[in-house]
Amino acid sequence: MRIDVVSIFPDYLAPLDLSLIGKARRDGLIELQVHDLRAFTHDRHRTVDDTPYGGGAGMVMKPEPWAEALDHVAAQTDSRPTLIIPGPGGQRLDQALARELARRDHLVFACGRYEGIDERVYDYAARDFDVRIVSLGDYVLNGGEVAALAVIEAVARLVPGVIGNADSLVEESHEDGLLEYPVYTKPEHWQGRSVPEVLLSGDHGRIAAWRHEQRLQRTAARRPDLLPRAAAAGAEQLAIAV
Ligand SMILES: COC(=O)c1cc2cc(CO)sc2[nH]1
């Protein structure tokens, strides 16, 4: 998978050099390049924003640098990339969307700042990209970089080989609609609290059943809104939880 990110704060994406994503880049599983939008300006002040037509507070990102940046990125592959523009009004990121995006060959992230990007860029980009506006949720951030980091992590970890042990992708929260079960490690007794004895029993059938029950109970307690989707996804024995 190839990922390009365009931002006026390229250093915001530095965490992508770390941990599993960094290793995936070094292993060649993911090719990731971050571009400074200001590299696509030509004036002395490297201007990327200007005042909004119609008045109002703040500044708007100019269309020309974005068009040059997107043309530059589109020219680097012959497949039609998916352009993800993080924004509060977009499609809410969930595990299903992460899985869908993980199947794409080339993701490009356009990180807005200020009051946003000139609207004509969205239309311009549709020539060479499948344009998707993606939201993390209904709250305000100052720009798209934090959202891009979240989407990239959620997607990249689904790319085969990025997470060493693919088993750990199976019983995760939201994979089948249920939250994850509680986990424990040594010491067996800590601060007057002990590990549930079933986990020490060595009875893998009993352990699996207990863990599934815990997932049902946790989902019913913390996210009952997920239960209908889990039922549809076939998380059996839902009757116990509801
Ligand atoms: C200029 O602001 C942005 O580009 C911007 C991107 C995002 C993503 C959010 C959370 O879904 S809020 C927000 N603002």
XYZ file of N, CA and C and ligand atoms in Angstrom:
740
model
N 0.854 -1.195 0.000
C 0.000 0.000 0.000
C 0.883 1.236 0.000
N 0.455 2.194 -0.839
C 1.168 3.474 -0.844
C 0.279 4.519 -0.171
N 0.910 5.326 0.683
C 0.201 6.418 1.362
C 0.979 7.714 1.165
N 0.271 8.738 0.726
C 0.841 10.084 0.658
C 0.033 11.007 1.561
N 0.719 11.887 2.256
C 0.049 12.863 3.104
C 0.542 14.248 2.717
N -0.384 15.178 2.495
C -0.025 16.561 2.184
C -0.497 17.433 3.355
N 0.419 18.244 3.874
C 0.121 19.054 5.067
C 1.039 20.261 5.112
N 0.589 21.336 5.806
C 1.544 22.445 6.042
C 2.342 22.162 7.310
N 2.016 21.089 8.013
C 2.787 20.703 9.208
C 3.284 19.269 9.034
N 4.182 19.003 8.101
C 4.645 17.620 7.861
C 5.193 16.941 9.113
N 5.765 17.696 10.020
C 6.319 17.089 11.245
C 5.221 16.466 12.109
N 3.971 16.903 11.892
C 2.854 16.311 12.661
C 2.743 14.804 12.382
N 3.263 14.410 11.202
C 3.126 13.004 10.786
C 4.352 12.172 11.188
N 5.273 12.789 11.933
C 6.508 12.087 12.337
C 6.222 10.789 13.102
N 5.136 10.720 13.901
C 4.877 9.457 14.621
C 4.747 8.250 13.697
N 4.509 8.492 12.424
C 4.378 7.364 11.484
C 5.722 6.696 11.193
N 6.797 7.278 11.741
C 8.110 6.609 11.616
C 8.306 5.602 12.753
N 7.375 5.621 13.712
C 7.588 4.812 14.915
C 6.860 3.474 14.833
N 7.194 2.605 15.759
C 6.428 1.389 16.061
C 6.091 0.569 14.810
N 4.892 -0.006 14.805
C 4.572 -0.994 13.765
C 4.484 -0.356 12.378
N 3.998 0.896 12.343
C 3.888 1.524 11.008
C 5.296 1.807 10.480
N 6.172 2.258 11.386
C 7.547 2.529 10.971
C 8.215 1.265 10.468
N 7.977 0.155 11.172
C 8.582 -1.123 10.759
C 8.008 -1.564 9.413
N 6.711 -1.379 9.237
C 6.082 -1.766 7.961
C 6.670 -0.963 6.810
N 7.016 0.292 7.097
C 7.638 1.120 6.046
C 9.033 0.581 5.737
N 9.777 0.242 6.795
C 11.138 -0.269 6.588
C 11.099 -1.638 5.902
N 10.037 -2.409 6.188
C 9.909 -3.732 5.554
C 9.329 -3.643 4.145
N 8.965 -2.442 3.732
C 8.436 -2.277 2.374
C 6.976 -2.673 2.231
N 6.292 -2.938 3.361
C 4.858 -3.295 3.278
C 4.030 -2.053 2.978
N 4.525 -0.924 3.476
C 3.817 0.340 3.253
C 4.837 1.362 2.764
N 4.453 2.037 1.699
C 5.305 3.119 1.190
C 4.596 4.416 1.583
N 5.225 5.226 2.393
C 4.564 6.429 2.894
C 5.423 7.653 2.645
N 4.811 8.661 2.068
C 5.552 9.908 1.837
C 4.716 11.098 2.314
N 5.360 11.983 3.042
C 4.698 13.191 3.532
C 5.208 14.371 2.719
N 4.263 15.211 2.264
C 4.614 16.355 1.408
C 4.234 17.651 2.123
N 5.121 18.631 2.086
C 4.823 19.951 2.639
C 4.082 20.753 1.576
N 2.860 21.144 1.873
C 2.059 21.888 0.896
C 2.798 23.133 0.398
N 3.621 23.719 1.277
C 4.319 24.951 0.895
C 5.350 24.703 -0.212
N 5.684 23.436 -0.435
C 6.606 23.119 -1.534
C 5.932 23.360 -2.878
N 4.599 23.560 -2.841
C 3.851 23.750 -4.089
C 3.361 25.197 -4.209
N 4.102 26.113 -3.521
C 3.824 27.548 -3.664
C 5.027 28.160 -4.397
N 4.814 29.382 -4.920
C 5.915 29.974 -5.718
C 6.176 31.427 -5.360
N 5.518 31.908 -4.340
C 5.790 33.290 -3.931
C 6.780 33.305 -2.779
N 7.316 34.480 -2.514
C 8.390 34.610 -1.515
C 7.916 34.153 -0.135
N 6.604 34.388 0.154
C 6.112 34.041 1.501
C 5.524 32.634 1.555
N 5.582 31.936 0.426
C 5.069 30.552 0.371
C 3.626 30.510 0.894
N 2.799 31.373 0.289
C 1.433 31.577 0.785
C 0.495 30.419 0.472
N -0.203 29.933 1.499
C -1.147 28.816 1.269
C -2.589 29.209 1.628
N -2.768 30.419 2.155
C -4.107 30.817 2.598
C -4.385 32.263 2.233
N -5.680 32.618 2.277
C -6.074 33.999 1.994
C -7.430 34.231 2.655
N -7.897 35.486 2.594
C -9.160 35.817 3.276
C -10.348 35.197 2.538
N -11.406 34.885 3.280
C -12.566 34.223 2.659
C -13.437 35.189 1.851
N -13.817 34.810 0.641
C -14.837 35.592 -0.083
C -16.107 35.568 0.756
N -16.795 36.704 0.757
C -18.035 36.763 1.529
C -17.779 37.157 2.968
N -16.510 37.349 3.324
C -16.180 37.787 4.688
C -16.233 36.638 5.678
N -16.066 36.967 6.930
C -16.062 35.949 7.995
C -14.680 35.854 8.610
N -14.619 35.163 9.728
C -13.361 35.083 10.482
C -12.425 34.079 9.815
N -11.167 34.217 10.098
C -10.180 33.214 9.699
C -9.770 33.310 8.235
N -9.022 32.292 7.822
C -8.484 32.259 6.468
C -8.890 30.941 5.802
N -8.820 30.963 4.479
C -9.168 29.756 3.698
C -7.934 29.317 2.920
N -7.755 28.006 2.780
C -6.582 27.508 2.045
C -6.802 27.717 0.543
N -5.799 28.315 -0.094
C -5.885 28.646 -1.520
C -5.936 27.374 -2.370
N -6.654 27.403 -3.506
C -6.764 26.191 -4.346
C -5.491 25.836 -5.121
N -4.717 26.866 -5.548
C -3.589 26.551 -6.451
C -2.549 25.594 -5.853
N -2.077 25.847 -4.627
C -1.081 24.903 -4.086
C -1.631 23.480 -3.967
N -2.904 23.378 -3.559
C -3.509 22.034 -3.433
C -3.570 21.344 -4.792
N -3.938 22.077 -5.817
C -4.040 21.465 -7.151
C -2.661 20.969 -7.593
N -1.640 21.771 -7.348
C -0.279 21.344 -7.732
C 0.166 20.130 -6.924
N -0.131 20.151 -5.639
C 0.285 19.020 -4.780
C -0.417 17.743 -5.215
N -1.730 17.839 -5.470
C -2.492 16.633 -5.846
C -2.073 16.132 -7.228
N -1.799 17.066 -8.152
C -1.307 16.647 -9.476
C 0.020 15.902 -9.321
N 0.871 16.416 -8.437
C 2.187 15.800 -8.226
C 2.024 14.377 -7.702
N 1.143 14.204 -6.761
C 0.953 12.871 -6.160
C 0.275 11.920 -7.153
N -0.751 12.428 -7.857
C -1.479 11.568 -8.814
C -0.536 11.083 -9.914
N 0.444 11.902 -10.264
C 1.362 11.541 -11.362
C 2.301 10.403 -10.968
N 2.328 10.077 -9.660
C 3.325 9.092 -9.216
C 2.828 7.656 -9.298
N 1.509 7.473 -9.560
C 1.007 6.099 -9.731
C -0.042 6.120 -10.846
N -0.189 4.981 -11.514
C -1.182 4.968 -12.609
C -2.552 4.482 -12.112
N -2.610 4.046 -10.827
C -3.936 3.634 -10.307
C -4.660 4.886 -9.825
N -5.971 4.798 -9.760
C -6.754 5.958 -9.312
C -6.748 5.963 -7.790
N -6.022 6.908 -7.179
C -5.904 6.884 -5.716
C -7.204 7.296 -5.040
N -7.302 6.951 -3.768
C -8.399 7.436 -2.922
C -7.879 8.639 -2.153
N -8.543 9.773 -2.318
C -8.143 10.985 -1.601
C -9.021 11.129 -0.366
N -8.397 11.079 0.785
C -9.125 11.213 2.050
C -8.875 12.610 2.595
N -9.971 13.352 2.737
C -9.876 14.702 3.286
C -10.575 14.684 4.651
N -9.816 14.636 5.745
C -10.442 14.618 7.073
C -11.277 15.889 7.275
N -12.456 15.700 7.822
C -13.308 16.865 8.059
C -14.482 16.469 8.932
N -14.975 17.391 9.758
C -16.030 17.052 10.719
C -17.323 16.600 10.033
N -17.501 17.000 8.771
C -18.779 16.655 8.136
C -18.719 15.357 7.353
N -17.626 14.608 7.527
C -17.437 13.454 6.651
C -18.041 12.172 7.160
N -17.779 11.101 6.407
C -18.233 9.760 6.806
C -17.480 9.369 8.071
N -18.205 8.903 9.062
C -17.591 8.577 10.350
C -16.677 7.357 10.195
N -15.426 7.482 10.656
C -14.496 6.340 10.606
C -14.996 5.246 11.541
N -15.132 4.033 11.000
C -15.393 2.871 11.862
C -14.612 1.704 11.272
N -14.703 0.551 11.915
C -13.861 -0.571 11.490
C -14.214 -1.022 10.077
N -15.490 -0.888 9.722
C -15.883 -1.279 8.353
C -15.223 -0.372 7.325
N -15.191 0.932 7.607
C -14.543 1.864 6.667
C -13.041 1.603 6.640
N -12.456 1.324 7.809
C -11.008 1.023 7.857
C -10.713 -0.195 6.990
N -11.565 -1.216 7.087
C -11.341 -2.418 6.281
C -11.482 -2.101 4.785
N -12.445 -1.269 4.465
C -12.638 -0.908 3.042
C -11.417 -0.171 2.519
N -10.927 0.795 3.289
C -9.765 1.586 2.842
C -8.503 0.730 2.789
N -8.434 -0.279 3.645
C -7.231 -1.133 3.672
C -7.107 -1.959 2.393
N -8.195 -2.053 1.641
C -8.140 -2.818 0.380
C -7.674 -1.958 -0.792
N -7.509 -0.649 -0.569
C -7.090 0.239 -1.663
C -5.567 0.177 -1.840
N -5.108 0.434 -3.065
C -3.662 0.409 -3.331
C -2.977 1.703 -2.909
N -3.691 2.827 -3.040
C -3.039 4.118 -2.861
C -3.979 5.088 -2.138
N -3.594 5.477 -0.953
C -4.378 6.454 -0.191
C -3.609 7.762 -0.153
N -4.315 8.871 -0.377
C -3.701 10.199 -0.279
C -4.516 10.994 0.740
N -3.830 11.634 1.680
C -4.509 12.422 2.708
C -4.227 13.903 2.477
N -5.286 14.691 2.390
C -5.146 16.147 2.277
C -5.554 16.743 3.623
N -4.575 17.260 4.348
C -4.854 17.778 5.699
C -5.127 19.276 5.632
N -6.364 19.634 5.897
C -6.755 21.046 5.889
C -6.324 21.734 7.182
N -6.233 23.023 7.082
C -6.001 23.866 8.267
C -6.851 25.112 8.100
N -6.685 26.067 9.014
C -7.468 27.320 8.961
C -8.956 26.982 8.957
N -9.734 27.678 8.131
C -11.182 27.399 8.082
C -11.497 26.314 7.058
N -10.469 25.747 6.465
C -10.714 24.695 5.488
C -10.086 25.021 4.134
N -10.317 24.135 3.192
C -9.752 24.209 1.848
C -10.808 24.790 0.900
N -10.392 25.642 -0.031
C -11.303 26.199 -1.040
C -12.126 25.060 -1.669
N -13.436 25.233 -1.678
C -14.365 24.154 -2.074
C -14.085 23.618 -3.477
N -13.515 24.446 -4.331
C -13.306 24.029 -5.716
C -12.254 22.915 -5.827
N -11.429 22.781 -4.782
C -10.406 21.722 -4.798
C -11.044 20.341 -4.728
N -12.160 20.229 -3.998
C -12.833 18.925 -3.866
C -13.305 18.452 -5.245
N -13.823 19.413 -6.020
C -14.326 19.083 -7.354
C -13.166 18.808 -8.303
N -12.123 19.639 -8.192
C -10.927 19.457 -9.037
C -10.321 18.071 -8.805
N -10.268 17.662 -7.558
C -9.595 16.390 -7.209
C -10.359 15.192 -7.769
N -11.662 15.360 -7.983
C -12.485 14.217 -8.422
C -12.061 13.709 -9.806
N -11.280 14.515 -10.527
C -10.831 14.072 -11.853
C -9.883 12.880 -11.723
N -8.963 12.981 -10.744
C -7.922 11.938 -10.617
C -8.074 11.053 -9.388
N -8.989 11.422 -8.485
C -9.086 10.674 -7.223
C -10.534 10.290 -6.922
N -10.675 9.201 -6.157
C -11.961 8.944 -5.494
C -11.911 9.748 -4.206
N -12.714 10.779 -4.124
C -12.626 11.703 -2.980
C -13.549 11.242 -1.850
N -12.967 11.081 -0.632
C -13.761 10.690 0.541
C -13.490 11.661 1.683
N -14.544 12.255 2.210
C -14.372 13.084 3.408
C -14.610 12.177 4.598
N -13.653 12.142 5.527
C -13.727 11.205 6.651
C -13.656 11.970 7.974
N -14.579 11.614 8.866
C -14.634 12.263 10.175
C -14.258 11.269 11.273
N -13.609 11.784 12.320
C -13.350 10.922 13.486
C -14.541 10.977 14.423
N -15.312 12.029 14.285
C -16.423 12.185 15.217
C -16.886 13.632 15.208
N -17.928 13.879 15.981
C -18.526 15.221 15.918
C -17.879 16.141 16.936
N -16.635 16.516 16.630
C -15.977 17.498 17.477
C -14.999 18.261 16.580
N -14.473 19.328 17.067
C -13.668 20.203 16.208
C -12.177 20.017 16.503
N -11.415 19.808 15.452
C -9.955 19.850 15.565
C -9.489 21.060 14.771
N -8.223 21.429 14.931
C -7.731 22.607 14.203
C -7.285 22.270 12.788
N -7.194 20.966 12.523
C -6.732 20.586 11.190
C -6.894 19.096 10.997
N -6.521 18.617 9.848
C -6.742 17.223 9.485
C -5.652 16.252 9.902
N -4.511 16.762 10.415
C -3.355 15.867 10.644
C -3.640 14.794 11.690
N -4.254 15.179 12.813
C -4.531 14.200 13.870
C -5.481 13.124 13.345
N -6.479 13.576 12.568
C -7.432 12.618 11.988
C -6.710 11.701 10.980
N -5.799 12.270 10.215
C -5.055 11.452 9.229
C -4.246 10.389 9.960
N -3.610 10.757 11.074
C -2.834 9.775 11.856
C -3.735 8.636 12.318
N -4.936 8.980 12.763
C -5.853 7.948 13.270
C -6.296 7.025 12.139
N -6.660 7.603 11.009
C -7.112 6.783 9.881
C -5.961 5.901 9.387
N -4.764 6.484 9.273
C -3.616 5.702 8.781
C -3.331 4.537 9.720
N -3.389 4.779 11.032
C -3.109 3.668 11.962
C -4.191 2.599 11.843
N -5.459 3.020 11.797
C -6.563 2.046 11.737
C -6.486 1.212 10.458
N -6.044 1.837 9.362
C -5.992 1.152 8.066
C -4.711 0.328 7.909
N -3.566 0.947 8.216
C -2.273 0.283 7.967
C -2.161 -1.019 8.750
N -2.740 -1.041 9.956
C -2.590 -2.254 10.773
C -3.358 -3.429 10.179
N -4.252 -3.147 9.244
C -5.017 -4.224 8.594
C -4.306 -4.753 7.353
N -3.245 -4.071 6.947
C -2.493 -4.533 5.765
C -1.744 -5.811 6.150
N -1.931 -6.892 5.389
C -1.283 -8.168 5.752
C 0.213 -7.994 6.027
N 0.627 -8.549 7.166
C 2.044 -8.510 7.498
C 2.429 -7.388 8.429
N 1.574 -6.361 8.514
C 1.948 -5.212 9.360
C 1.871 -5.593 10.837
N 0.775 -6.273 11.195
C 0.676 -6.790 12.569
C 1.201 -8.216 12.531
N 2.320 -8.468 13.218
C 2.971 -9.769 13.116
C 2.004 -10.908 13.303
N 1.248 -10.857 14.418
C 0.368 -11.981 14.726
C -1.046 -11.662 14.260
N -1.417 -12.175 13.110
C -2.736 -11.845 12.527
C -3.863 -12.273 13.468
N -3.588 -13.259 14.346
C -4.637 -13.691 15.284
C -5.110 -12.516 16.134
N -4.198 -11.583 16.398
C -4.589 -10.499 17.318
C -5.574 -9.559 16.634
N -5.770 -9.740 15.327
C -6.734 -8.875 14.634
C -8.141 -9.446 14.756
N -8.210 -10.709 15.205
C -9.516 -11.372 15.137
C -10.430 -10.873 16.254
N -10.093 -11.205 17.503
C -11.036 -10.865 18.575
C -10.780 -9.460 19.098
N -10.863 -8.509 18.189
C -10.629 -7.140 18.663
C -11.965 -6.430 18.794
N -11.933 -5.359 19.530
C -13.157 -4.570 19.597
C -13.591 -4.209 18.189
N -14.868 -4.331 17.969
C -15.490 -3.860 16.730
C -15.240 -4.757 15.537
N -14.342 -5.739 15.627
C -14.133 -6.590 14.465
C -15.443 -7.336 14.146
N -16.071 -7.896 15.152
C -17.356 -8.570 14.845
C -18.492 -7.831 15.537
N -18.213 -6.604 15.946
C -19.271 -5.799 16.541
C -19.285 -5.828 18.052
N -18.528 -6.754 18.658
C -18.495 -6.830 20.122
C -17.207 -6.191 20.653
N -17.273 -5.671 21.861
C -16.060 -5.129 22.490
C -15.142 -6.276 22.903
N -13.921 -5.953 23.213
C -12.948 -7.010 23.539
C -13.139 -7.491 24.983
N -12.651 -8.693 25.250
C -12.750 -9.247 26.608
C -11.626 -8.652 27.482
N -11.791 -8.736 28.825
C -10.727 -8.225 29.719
C -9.484 -9.094 29.635
N -8.312 -8.484 29.772
C -7.055 -9.235 29.698
C -6.300 -9.095 31.018
N -5.511 -10.129 31.339
C -4.743 -10.158 32.590
C -3.368 -10.739 32.308
N -2.396 -10.357 33.150
C -1.081 -10.994 33.073
C -0.513 -11.067 34.482
N 0.702 -11.574 34.629
C 1.303 -11.712 35.976
C 1.395 -10.318 36.621
N 1.303 -10.235 37.975
C 1.235 -11.348 38.931
C -0.197 -11.863 39.065
N -0.388 -13.075 39.537
C -1.720 -13.661 39.698
C -2.537 -12.892 40.740
N -1.850 -12.428 41.805
C -2.543 -11.650 42.857
C -1.870 -10.273 42.946
N -2.657 -9.242 42.935
C -2.084 -7.876 42.921
C -3.043 -6.927 43.601
N -2.593 -6.248 44.609
C -3.398 -5.248 45.337
C -4.736 -5.846 45.792
N -4.686 -7.094 46.240
C -5.904 -7.737 46.736
C -6.845 -8.153 45.619
N -6.337 -8.140 44.399
C -7.189 -8.510 43.259
C -6.549 -9.705 42.557
N -7.331 -10.697 42.252
C -6.782 -11.913 41.628
C -7.298 -12.094 40.212
N -6.521 -12.802 39.430
C -6.918 -13.145 38.060
C -8.078 -14.151 38.133
N -9.142 -13.983 37.321
C -10.255 -14.954 37.337
C -9.720 -16.385 37.180
N -10.175 -17.283 38.061
C -9.579 -18.619 38.090
C -9.777 -19.359 36.766
N -10.827 -19.062 36.061
C -11.059 -19.764 34.778
C -9.844 -19.611 33.860
N -9.165 -18.453 33.955
C -8.031 -18.197 33.053
C -6.798 -19.003 33.448
N -6.848 -19.559 34.678
C -5.722 -20.385 35.147
C -6.036 -21.861 34.972
N -7.255 -22.154 34.457
C -7.711 -23.559 34.459
C -7.044 -24.401 33.376
N -6.556 -23.739 32.325
C -5.999 -24.531 31.220
C -7.085 -25.167 30.372
N -8.343 -24.926 30.731
C -9.469 -25.490 29.950
C -9.832 -24.492 28.857
N -9.302 -24.709 27.664
C -9.411 -23.694 26.605
C -10.840 -23.478 26.160
N -11.642 -24.526 26.233
C -13.059 -24.379 25.874
C -13.763 -23.465 26.856
N -13.489 -23.715 28.137
C -14.106 -22.882 29.194
C -13.622 -21.442 29.081
N -12.354 -21.287 28.794
C -11.773 -19.944 28.683
C -12.400 -19.194 27.517
N -12.546 -19.876 26.393
C -13.142 -19.237 25.199
C -14.576 -18.825 25.495
N -15.294 -19.722 26.192
C -16.699 -19.406 26.500
C -16.776 -18.211 27.457
N -15.912 -18.210 28.457
C -15.900 -17.101 29.414
C -15.576 -15.788 28.709
N -14.604 -15.820 27.836
C -14.199 -14.593 27.124
C -15.336 -14.081 26.234
N -16.025 -15.005 25.586
C -17.136 -14.552 24.728
C -18.237 -13.926 25.577
N -18.501 -14.565 26.708
C -19.525 -14.041 27.624
C -19.133 -12.652 28.120
N -17.851 -12.488 28.428
C -17.373 -11.176 28.886
C -17.577 -10.132 27.781
N -17.335 -10.521 26.551
C -17.501 -9.572 25.435
C -18.964 -9.168 25.313
N -19.844 -10.140 25.454
C -21.278 -9.824 25.367
C -21.694 -8.891 26.495
N -21.237 -9.212 27.713
C -21.639 -8.398 28.874
C -21.073 -6.989 28.768
N -19.814 -6.903 28.340
C -19.195 -5.571 28.238
C -19.902 -4.728 27.187
N -20.229 -5.370 26.073
C -20.878 -4.617 24.994
C -22.256 -4.159 25.452
N -22.971 -5.053 26.143
C -24.316 -4.691 26.636
C -24.230 -3.553 27.643
N -23.169 -3.584 28.457
C -23.033 -2.564 29.506
C -22.530 -1.231 28.951
N -21.532 -1.293 28.049
C -20.867 -0.044 27.640
C -21.374 0.496 26.304
N -21.735 -0.412 25.398
C -22.123 0.019 24.043
C -23.306 -0.804 23.542
N -24.454 -0.706 24.240
C -25.626 -1.474 23.796
C -26.031 -1.139 22.361
N -25.627 0.035 21.907
C -25.957 0.405 20.525
C -25.286 -0.499 19.500
N -24.216 -1.187 19.941
C -23.486 -2.065 18.999
C -24.144 -3.431 18.879
N -25.015 -3.774 19.840
C -25.535 -5.149 19.862
C -26.298 -5.513 18.587
N -27.175 -4.633 18.057
C -27.888 -5.049 16.839
C -26.921 -5.381 15.700
N -25.841 -4.564 15.568
C -24.883 -4.817 14.488
C -24.146 -6.134 14.750
N -23.859 -6.372 16.026
C -23.143 -7.610 16.365
C -24.016 -8.809 16.044
N -25.312 -8.645 16.326
C -26.236 -9.753 16.039
C -26.237 -10.029 14.537
N -26.276 -8.930 13.781
C -26.291 -9.084 12.315
C -24.994 -9.740 11.847
N -23.880 -9.423 12.576
C -22.583 -9.989 12.162
C -22.444 -11.418 12.657
N -23.478 -11.884 13.399
C -23.462 -13.300 13.782
C -22.784 -13.571 15.094
N -22.667 -12.532 15.971
C -22.091 -12.808 17.295
C -23.156 -13.602 18.053
N -22.996 -14.914 18.060
C -24.068 -15.777 18.579
C -24.273 -15.533 20.073
N -25.285 -16.200 20.620
C -25.628 -16.136 22.053
C -25.919 -14.708 22.510
N -26.437 -13.872 21.588
C -26.710 -12.499 22.019
C -27.837 -12.471 23.042
N -28.643 -13.530 23.018
C -29.812 -13.537 23.927
C -29.346 -13.350 25.371
N -28.171 -13.879 25.694
C -27.682 -13.782 27.079
C -27.540 -12.320 27.487
N -27.037 -11.522 26.550
C -26.676 -10.140 26.917
C -27.896 -9.249 27.015
N -28.864 -9.434 26.107
C -29.936 -8.419 26.082
C -31.015 -8.692 27.124
C -9.476 22.995 8.990
O -9.947 21.917 9.776
C -9.785 20.668 9.269
O -9.239 20.432 8.210
C -10.379 19.612 10.067
C -10.228 18.259 9.896
C -10.986 17.667 10.904
C -11.347 16.376 11.390
C -12.167 16.442 12.493
C -12.743 15.287 13.305
O -13.589 14.503 12.541
S -12.518 18.069 12.904
C -11.547 18.698 11.620
N -11.168 19.892 11.122
